[in-house]
C-alpha cells in the first residue's frame, strides 16, 4: 500500500517486455524464429481481441506497443499498462503515449478519439516490428512491409491493419487478425518447426531511432 493505493507485484512478469526480447535476440545475433514471432503475436493479439470483444461494451487499450507487452521466463505474453484504456462510447478520450504507434486519425490536427480501429493500427505497427525486428519508424514502414512480402498472409493482414486515415474501414478487427495469425501458426507447426525457448532479462530505454538497450539473453534451450 502507498498513500492508500494498493499495488500488486507479479514477480513472474518482471523478466522484460517484447521489445527486450527483440533487442536481446538481435544483440546476440540469435534472431527470433518464425515460430517464436508467431507465438508472441498470437498471444498479444489474443489479449487485444479479448478486450475488444468484451460485452456489453468493448475496451480500447489505447497504448498498444511492444514495451507494454510483458514476457515471462518461458515466453508467455501478458498485455499490460491499461492505464489509458477506456470503454467504447465512454466520454474519456485517451490516446497512445507513443506517437510512433499512433494511428493517423489520432495525430494532430485531427486528434480523433482512440477507438477499436486505432487500436488495430497500433497493433499492426507492433506486429511489423516483431516480424522484422526494426523499430517503429514511419518513414521506413513501407520497407518493413517489403521485408514481409514472402509471408503473403502476414503481409496482407499487416498492410490492412495500418491502412491510412481515409481507409479506416479497410482495417480488420482484432478478432480477424487473430484468426489469420492462428492459421499461420498452425501451418508452421504442421510443417514441424520447433521453438527455441528464451529466458530474457535486462532493461530497456527508448523506442525507434532512440532505442538503447542493455539486455542479455541468458541460456537458450530446445
PDB file of C-alpha atoms in Angstrom, residues 24-220:
ATOM      1  CA  UNK A  24      18.211  -9.326 -26.820  1.00  0.00           C
ATOM      2  CA  UNK A  25      17.842 -11.586 -29.851  1.00  0.00           C
ATOM      3  CA  UNK A  26      19.466  -9.023 -32.146  1.00  0.00           C
ATOM      4  CA  UNK A  27      22.285  -8.127 -29.787  1.00  0.00           C
ATOM      5  CA  UNK A  28      23.192 -11.807 -29.506  1.00  0.00           C
ATOM      6  CA  UNK A  29      22.737 -12.432 -33.262  1.00  0.00           C
ATOM      7  CA  UNK A  30      20.311 -15.170 -32.289  1.00  0.00           C
ATOM      8  CA  UNK A  31      17.212 -13.939 -34.091  1.00  0.00           C
ATOM      9  CA  UNK A  32      13.673 -14.989 -33.293  1.00  0.00           C
ATOM     10  CA  UNK A  33      12.413 -17.866 -35.396  1.00  0.00           C
ATOM     11  CA  UNK A  34       9.188 -17.537 -37.365  1.00  0.00           C
ATOM     12  CA  UNK A  35       7.509 -19.778 -34.785  1.00  0.00           C
ATOM     13  CA  UNK A  36       8.709 -17.603 -31.905  1.00  0.00           C
ATOM     14  CA  UNK A  37       7.472 -14.457 -33.633  1.00  0.00           C
ATOM     15  CA  UNK A  38       4.072 -16.030 -34.203  1.00  0.00           C
ATOM     16  CA  UNK A  39       3.908 -17.264 -30.615  1.00  0.00           C
ATOM     17  CA  UNK A  40       4.410 -13.711 -29.373  1.00  0.00           C
ATOM     18  CA  UNK A  41       1.978 -12.031 -31.754  1.00  0.00           C
ATOM     19  CA  UNK A  42      -0.772 -14.658 -31.356  1.00  0.00           C
ATOM     20  CA  UNK A  43      -0.747 -14.239 -27.579  1.00  0.00           C
ATOM     21  CA  UNK A  44      -0.570 -10.460 -27.871  1.00  0.00           C
ATOM     22  CA  UNK A  45      -3.389 -10.241 -30.419  1.00  0.00           C
ATOM     23  CA  UNK A  46      -5.497 -12.689 -28.421  1.00  0.00           C
ATOM     24  CA  UNK A  47      -5.386 -10.335 -25.423  1.00  0.00           C
ATOM     25  CA  UNK A  48      -6.404  -7.338 -27.540  1.00  0.00           C
ATOM     26  CA  UNK A  49      -9.194  -9.313 -29.215  1.00  0.00           C
ATOM     27  CA  UNK A  50     -10.436 -10.244 -25.741  1.00  0.00           C
ATOM     28  CA  UNK A  51     -10.592  -6.578 -24.695  1.00  0.00           C
ATOM     29  CA  UNK A  52     -12.295  -5.625 -27.955  1.00  0.00           C
ATOM     30  CA  UNK A  53     -14.837  -8.414 -27.566  1.00  0.00           C
ATOM     31  CA  UNK A  54     -15.967  -7.598 -24.035  1.00  0.00           C
ATOM     32  CA  UNK A  55     -19.721  -7.214 -23.638  1.00  0.00           C
ATOM     33  CA  UNK A  56     -21.826  -5.177 -23.299  1.00  0.00           C
ATOM     34  CA  UNK A  57     -19.131  -2.647 -24.234  1.00  0.00           C
ATOM     35  CA  UNK A  58     -15.626  -3.331 -25.574  1.00  0.00           C
ATOM     36  CA  UNK A  59     -12.463  -1.856 -24.130  1.00  0.00           C
ATOM     37  CA  UNK A  60      -9.990   0.210 -26.135  1.00  0.00           C
ATOM     38  CA  UNK A  61      -6.431  -0.312 -24.859  1.00  0.00           C
ATOM     39  CA  UNK A  62      -5.205   2.987 -26.406  1.00  0.00           C
ATOM     40  CA  UNK A  63      -1.490   2.365 -25.807  1.00  0.00           C
ATOM     41  CA  UNK A  64      -0.507  -0.806 -27.687  1.00  0.00           C
ATOM     42  CA  UNK A  65       3.238  -1.171 -28.253  1.00  0.00           C
ATOM     43  CA  UNK A  66       5.857  -3.860 -27.568  1.00  0.00           C
ATOM     44  CA  UNK A  67       7.137  -2.130 -24.427  1.00  0.00           C
ATOM     45  CA  UNK A  68       3.663  -2.635 -22.913  1.00  0.00           C
ATOM     46  CA  UNK A  69       3.649  -6.356 -23.618  1.00  0.00           C
ATOM     47  CA  UNK A  70       5.408  -8.274 -20.841  1.00  0.00           C
ATOM     48  CA  UNK A  71       7.046 -11.657 -21.285  1.00  0.00           C
ATOM     49  CA  UNK A  72       7.619 -14.333 -18.652  1.00  0.00           C
ATOM     50  CA  UNK A  73      10.736 -16.502 -18.480  1.00  0.00           C
ATOM     51  CA  UNK A  74       9.018 -19.196 -20.535  1.00  0.00           C
ATOM     52  CA  UNK A  75       7.840 -16.735 -23.241  1.00  0.00           C
ATOM     53  CA  UNK A  76       4.263 -16.366 -22.043  1.00  0.00           C
ATOM     54  CA  UNK A  77       2.871 -12.954 -23.040  1.00  0.00           C
ATOM     55  CA  UNK A  78       0.776 -10.572 -20.945  1.00  0.00           C
ATOM     56  CA  UNK A  79      -0.536  -7.236 -22.257  1.00  0.00           C
ATOM     57  CA  UNK A  80      -0.026  -4.557 -19.615  1.00  0.00           C
ATOM     58  CA  UNK A  81      -0.412  -0.824 -18.999  1.00  0.00           C
ATOM     59  CA  UNK A  82      -4.159  -0.472 -19.237  1.00  0.00           C
ATOM     60  CA  UNK A  83      -3.996   2.966 -17.632  1.00  0.00           C
ATOM     61  CA  UNK A  84      -5.214   4.673 -20.805  1.00  0.00           C
ATOM     62  CA  UNK A  85      -7.849   2.029 -21.566  1.00  0.00           C
ATOM     63  CA  UNK A  86     -11.467   3.067 -21.632  1.00  0.00           C
ATOM     64  CA  UNK A  87     -14.873   1.740 -22.544  1.00  0.00           C
ATOM     65  CA  UNK A  88     -16.069   2.342 -26.072  1.00  0.00           C
ATOM     66  CA  UNK A  89     -18.634   5.173 -26.014  1.00  0.00           C
ATOM     67  CA  UNK A  90     -17.042   6.496 -22.847  1.00  0.00           C
ATOM     68  CA  UNK A  91     -16.600  10.256 -22.651  1.00  0.00           C
ATOM     69  CA  UNK A  92     -12.943   9.754 -21.796  1.00  0.00           C
ATOM     70  CA  UNK A  93     -10.583  10.466 -24.682  1.00  0.00           C
ATOM     71  CA  UNK A  94      -7.220   8.784 -24.264  1.00  0.00           C
ATOM     72  CA  UNK A  95      -4.553   8.074 -26.809  1.00  0.00           C
ATOM     73  CA  UNK A  96      -1.320   6.112 -27.091  1.00  0.00           C
ATOM     74  CA  UNK A  97       1.569   7.727 -25.291  1.00  0.00           C
ATOM     75  CA  UNK A  98       3.979   6.993 -28.143  1.00  0.00           C
ATOM     76  CA  UNK A  99       3.400   8.835 -31.420  1.00  0.00           C
ATOM     77  CA  UNK A 100       5.369   6.162 -33.290  1.00  0.00           C
ATOM     78  CA  UNK A 101       2.487   3.716 -32.798  1.00  0.00           C
ATOM     79  CA  UNK A 102      -0.258   6.307 -33.166  1.00  0.00           C
ATOM     80  CA  UNK A 103      -2.942   5.835 -35.828  1.00  0.00           C
ATOM     81  CA  UNK A 104      -3.021   8.738 -38.339  1.00  0.00           C
ATOM     82  CA  UNK A 105      -6.508   9.795 -37.278  1.00  0.00           C
ATOM     83  CA  UNK A 106      -5.171  10.254 -33.727  1.00  0.00           C
ATOM     84  CA  UNK A 107      -2.462  12.675 -34.880  1.00  0.00           C
ATOM     85  CA  UNK A 108      -2.973  16.455 -34.762  1.00  0.00           C
ATOM     86  CA  UNK A 109      -4.747  18.343 -36.135  1.00  0.00           C
ATOM     87  CA  UNK A 110      -7.396  15.605 -36.395  1.00  0.00           C
ATOM     88  CA  UNK A 111      -6.841  14.066 -32.962  1.00  0.00           C
ATOM     89  CA  UNK A 112      -9.911  11.838 -33.101  1.00  0.00           C
ATOM     90  CA  UNK A 113     -10.719   9.754 -30.051  1.00  0.00           C
ATOM     91  CA  UNK A 114      -8.972   6.423 -29.690  1.00  0.00           C
ATOM     92  CA  UNK A 115     -11.104   3.587 -30.998  1.00  0.00           C
ATOM     93  CA  UNK A 116     -11.061  -0.084 -31.882  1.00  0.00           C
ATOM     94  CA  UNK A 117      -9.638   0.691 -35.370  1.00  0.00           C
ATOM     95  CA  UNK A 118      -6.921   2.927 -33.882  1.00  0.00           C
ATOM     96  CA  UNK A 119      -6.021   0.050 -31.534  1.00  0.00           C
ATOM     97  CA  UNK A 120      -5.738  -2.235 -34.563  1.00  0.00           C
ATOM     98  CA  UNK A 121      -3.405   0.254 -36.248  1.00  0.00           C
ATOM     99  CA  UNK A 122      -1.106   0.360 -33.198  1.00  0.00           C
ATOM    100  CA  UNK A 123      -1.235  -3.428 -33.026  1.00  0.00           C
ATOM    101  CA  UNK A 124      -0.286  -3.627 -36.709  1.00  0.00           C
ATOM    102  CA  UNK A 125       2.758  -1.396 -36.182  1.00  0.00           C
ATOM    103  CA  UNK A 126       3.779  -3.599 -33.243  1.00  0.00           C
ATOM    104  CA  UNK A 127       3.378  -6.797 -35.280  1.00  0.00           C
ATOM    105  CA  UNK A 128       5.506  -5.410 -38.100  1.00  0.00           C
ATOM    106  CA  UNK A 129       8.201  -4.530 -35.558  1.00  0.00           C
ATOM    107  CA  UNK A 130       8.164  -8.075 -34.179  1.00  0.00           C
ATOM    108  CA  UNK A 131       8.239  -9.709 -37.619  1.00  0.00           C
ATOM    109  CA  UNK A 132      11.048  -7.505 -38.967  1.00  0.00           C
ATOM    110  CA  UNK A 133      12.993  -6.602 -35.822  1.00  0.00           C
ATOM    111  CA  UNK A 134      13.027  -2.934 -36.924  1.00  0.00           C
ATOM    112  CA  UNK A 135      11.747  -0.175 -34.655  1.00  0.00           C
ATOM    113  CA  UNK A 136       8.565   1.792 -35.432  1.00  0.00           C
ATOM    114  CA  UNK A 137       9.942   4.423 -37.794  1.00  0.00           C
ATOM    115  CA  UNK A 138       7.095   5.687 -40.048  1.00  0.00           C
ATOM    116  CA  UNK A 139       9.456   6.614 -42.906  1.00  0.00           C
ATOM    117  CA  UNK A 140      10.691   3.017 -43.059  1.00  0.00           C
ATOM    118  CA  UNK A 141       7.328   1.275 -42.736  1.00  0.00           C
ATOM    119  CA  UNK A 142       6.942   0.518 -46.452  1.00  0.00           C
ATOM    120  CA  UNK A 143      10.403  -1.001 -46.421  1.00  0.00           C
ATOM    121  CA  UNK A 144       9.467  -3.116 -43.426  1.00  0.00           C
ATOM    122  CA  UNK A 145       6.376  -4.387 -45.228  1.00  0.00           C
ATOM    123  CA  UNK A 146       8.544  -5.223 -48.236  1.00  0.00           C
ATOM    124  CA  UNK A 147      10.619  -7.482 -45.982  1.00  0.00           C
ATOM    125  CA  UNK A 148       7.434  -9.427 -45.269  1.00  0.00           C
ATOM    126  CA  UNK A 149       6.362  -9.812 -48.905  1.00  0.00           C
ATOM    127  CA  UNK A 150       7.200 -13.521 -48.982  1.00  0.00           C
ATOM    128  CA  UNK A 151       4.995 -14.164 -45.976  1.00  0.00           C
ATOM    129  CA  UNK A 152       1.964 -13.351 -48.054  1.00  0.00           C
ATOM    130  CA  UNK A 153      -0.700 -13.963 -45.441  1.00  0.00           C
ATOM    131  CA  UNK A 154       1.080 -11.819 -42.831  1.00  0.00           C
ATOM    132  CA  UNK A 155       1.960  -9.145 -45.372  1.00  0.00           C
ATOM    133  CA  UNK A 156      -1.691  -8.784 -46.386  1.00  0.00           C
ATOM    134  CA  UNK A 157      -3.112  -8.596 -42.869  1.00  0.00           C
ATOM    135  CA  UNK A 158      -0.459  -6.160 -41.578  1.00  0.00           C
ATOM    136  CA  UNK A 159      -0.916  -3.937 -44.638  1.00  0.00           C
ATOM    137  CA  UNK A 160      -4.636  -3.745 -43.900  1.00  0.00           C
ATOM    138  CA  UNK A 161      -4.054  -3.086 -40.199  1.00  0.00           C
ATOM    139  CA  UNK A 162      -2.062   0.079 -40.931  1.00  0.00           C
ATOM    140  CA  UNK A 163      -4.450   1.462 -43.551  1.00  0.00           C
ATOM    141  CA  UNK A 164      -4.454   5.243 -43.831  1.00  0.00           C
ATOM    142  CA  UNK A 165      -6.988   7.516 -42.219  1.00  0.00           C
ATOM    143  CA  UNK A 166      -9.166   7.615 -45.336  1.00  0.00           C
ATOM    144  CA  UNK A 167      -9.291   3.798 -45.387  1.00  0.00           C
ATOM    145  CA  UNK A 168     -10.144   3.066 -41.760  1.00  0.00           C
ATOM    146  CA  UNK A 169     -12.986   0.838 -42.914  1.00  0.00           C
ATOM    147  CA  UNK A 170     -10.395  -1.433 -44.562  1.00  0.00           C
ATOM    148  CA  UNK A 171      -8.756  -2.253 -41.247  1.00  0.00           C
ATOM    149  CA  UNK A 172      -9.670  -5.716 -39.984  1.00  0.00           C
ATOM    150  CA  UNK A 173     -10.970  -6.296 -36.481  1.00  0.00           C
ATOM    151  CA  UNK A 174      -8.577  -7.677 -33.888  1.00  0.00           C
ATOM    152  CA  UNK A 175     -10.551 -10.946 -33.998  1.00  0.00           C
ATOM    153  CA  UNK A 176      -9.981 -11.201 -37.764  1.00  0.00           C
ATOM    154  CA  UNK A 177      -6.271 -10.534 -37.241  1.00  0.00           C
ATOM    155  CA  UNK A 178      -6.115 -13.243 -34.602  1.00  0.00           C
ATOM    156  CA  UNK A 179      -7.754 -15.780 -36.919  1.00  0.00           C
ATOM    157  CA  UNK A 180      -5.149 -15.086 -39.630  1.00  0.00           C
ATOM    158  CA  UNK A 181      -2.244 -15.339 -37.187  1.00  0.00           C
ATOM    159  CA  UNK A 182      -3.526 -18.591 -35.712  1.00  0.00           C
ATOM    160  CA  UNK A 183      -3.901 -20.032 -39.202  1.00  0.00           C
ATOM    161  CA  UNK A 184      -0.290 -19.079 -39.970  1.00  0.00           C
ATOM    162  CA  UNK A 185       0.887 -20.567 -36.668  1.00  0.00           C
ATOM    163  CA  UNK A 186      -0.948 -23.829 -37.311  1.00  0.00           C
ATOM    164  CA  UNK A 187       0.710 -24.060 -40.714  1.00  0.00           C
ATOM    165  CA  UNK A 188       4.157 -23.534 -39.202  1.00  0.00           C
ATOM    166  CA  UNK A 189       3.513 -26.163 -36.535  1.00  0.00           C
ATOM    167  CA  UNK A 190       2.198 -28.513 -39.195  1.00  0.00           C
ATOM    168  CA  UNK A 191       5.477 -28.143 -41.043  1.00  0.00           C
ATOM    169  CA  UNK A 192       7.351 -29.339 -37.981  1.00  0.00           C
ATOM    170  CA  UNK A 193       9.200 -26.168 -36.911  1.00  0.00           C
ATOM    171  CA  UNK A 194      10.392 -26.133 -33.293  1.00  0.00           C
ATOM    172  CA  UNK A 195      10.500 -23.137 -30.986  1.00  0.00           C
ATOM    173  CA  UNK A 196      13.648 -22.162 -29.140  1.00  0.00           C
ATOM    174  CA  UNK A 197      12.554 -21.050 -25.709  1.00  0.00           C
ATOM    175  CA  UNK A 198      14.389 -17.992 -24.437  1.00  0.00           C
ATOM    176  CA  UNK A 199      14.876 -16.574 -20.987  1.00  0.00           C
ATOM    177  CA  UNK A 200      15.317 -12.815 -21.068  1.00  0.00           C
ATOM    178  CA  UNK A 201      16.382 -10.271 -18.505  1.00  0.00           C
ATOM    179  CA  UNK A 202      17.709  -6.742 -18.647  1.00  0.00           C
ATOM    180  CA  UNK A 203      16.451  -3.214 -19.062  1.00  0.00           C
ATOM    181  CA  UNK A 204      15.169  -1.151 -21.946  1.00  0.00           C
ATOM    182  CA  UNK A 205      15.122   2.545 -22.754  1.00  0.00           C
ATOM    183  CA  UNK A 206      13.691   4.402 -25.715  1.00  0.00           C
ATOM    184  CA  UNK A 207      11.898   3.456 -28.907  1.00  0.00           C
ATOM    185  CA  UNK A 208      12.559   3.697 -32.627  1.00  0.00           C
ATOM    186  CA  UNK A 209      15.743   5.561 -33.548  1.00  0.00           C
ATOM    187  CA  UNK A 210      16.316   6.452 -29.899  1.00  0.00           C
ATOM    188  CA  UNK A 211      16.311   2.818 -28.845  1.00  0.00           C
ATOM    189  CA  UNK A 212      19.121   1.873 -26.499  1.00  0.00           C
ATOM    190  CA  UNK A 213      19.292  -1.426 -24.746  1.00  0.00           C
ATOM    191  CA  UNK A 214      21.290  -3.228 -22.157  1.00  0.00           C
ATOM    192  CA  UNK A 215      19.805  -6.675 -22.384  1.00  0.00           C
ATOM    193  CA  UNK A 216      21.399 -10.082 -22.017  1.00  0.00           C
ATOM    194  CA  UNK A 217      19.960 -13.254 -23.441  1.00  0.00           C
ATOM    195  CA  UNK A 218      20.521 -15.994 -20.900  1.00  0.00           C
ATOM    196  CA  UNK A 219      20.628 -19.708 -21.627  1.00  0.00           C
ATOM    197  CA  UNK A 220      18.613 -20.800 -24.643  1.00  0.00           C
TER     198      UNK A 220
END
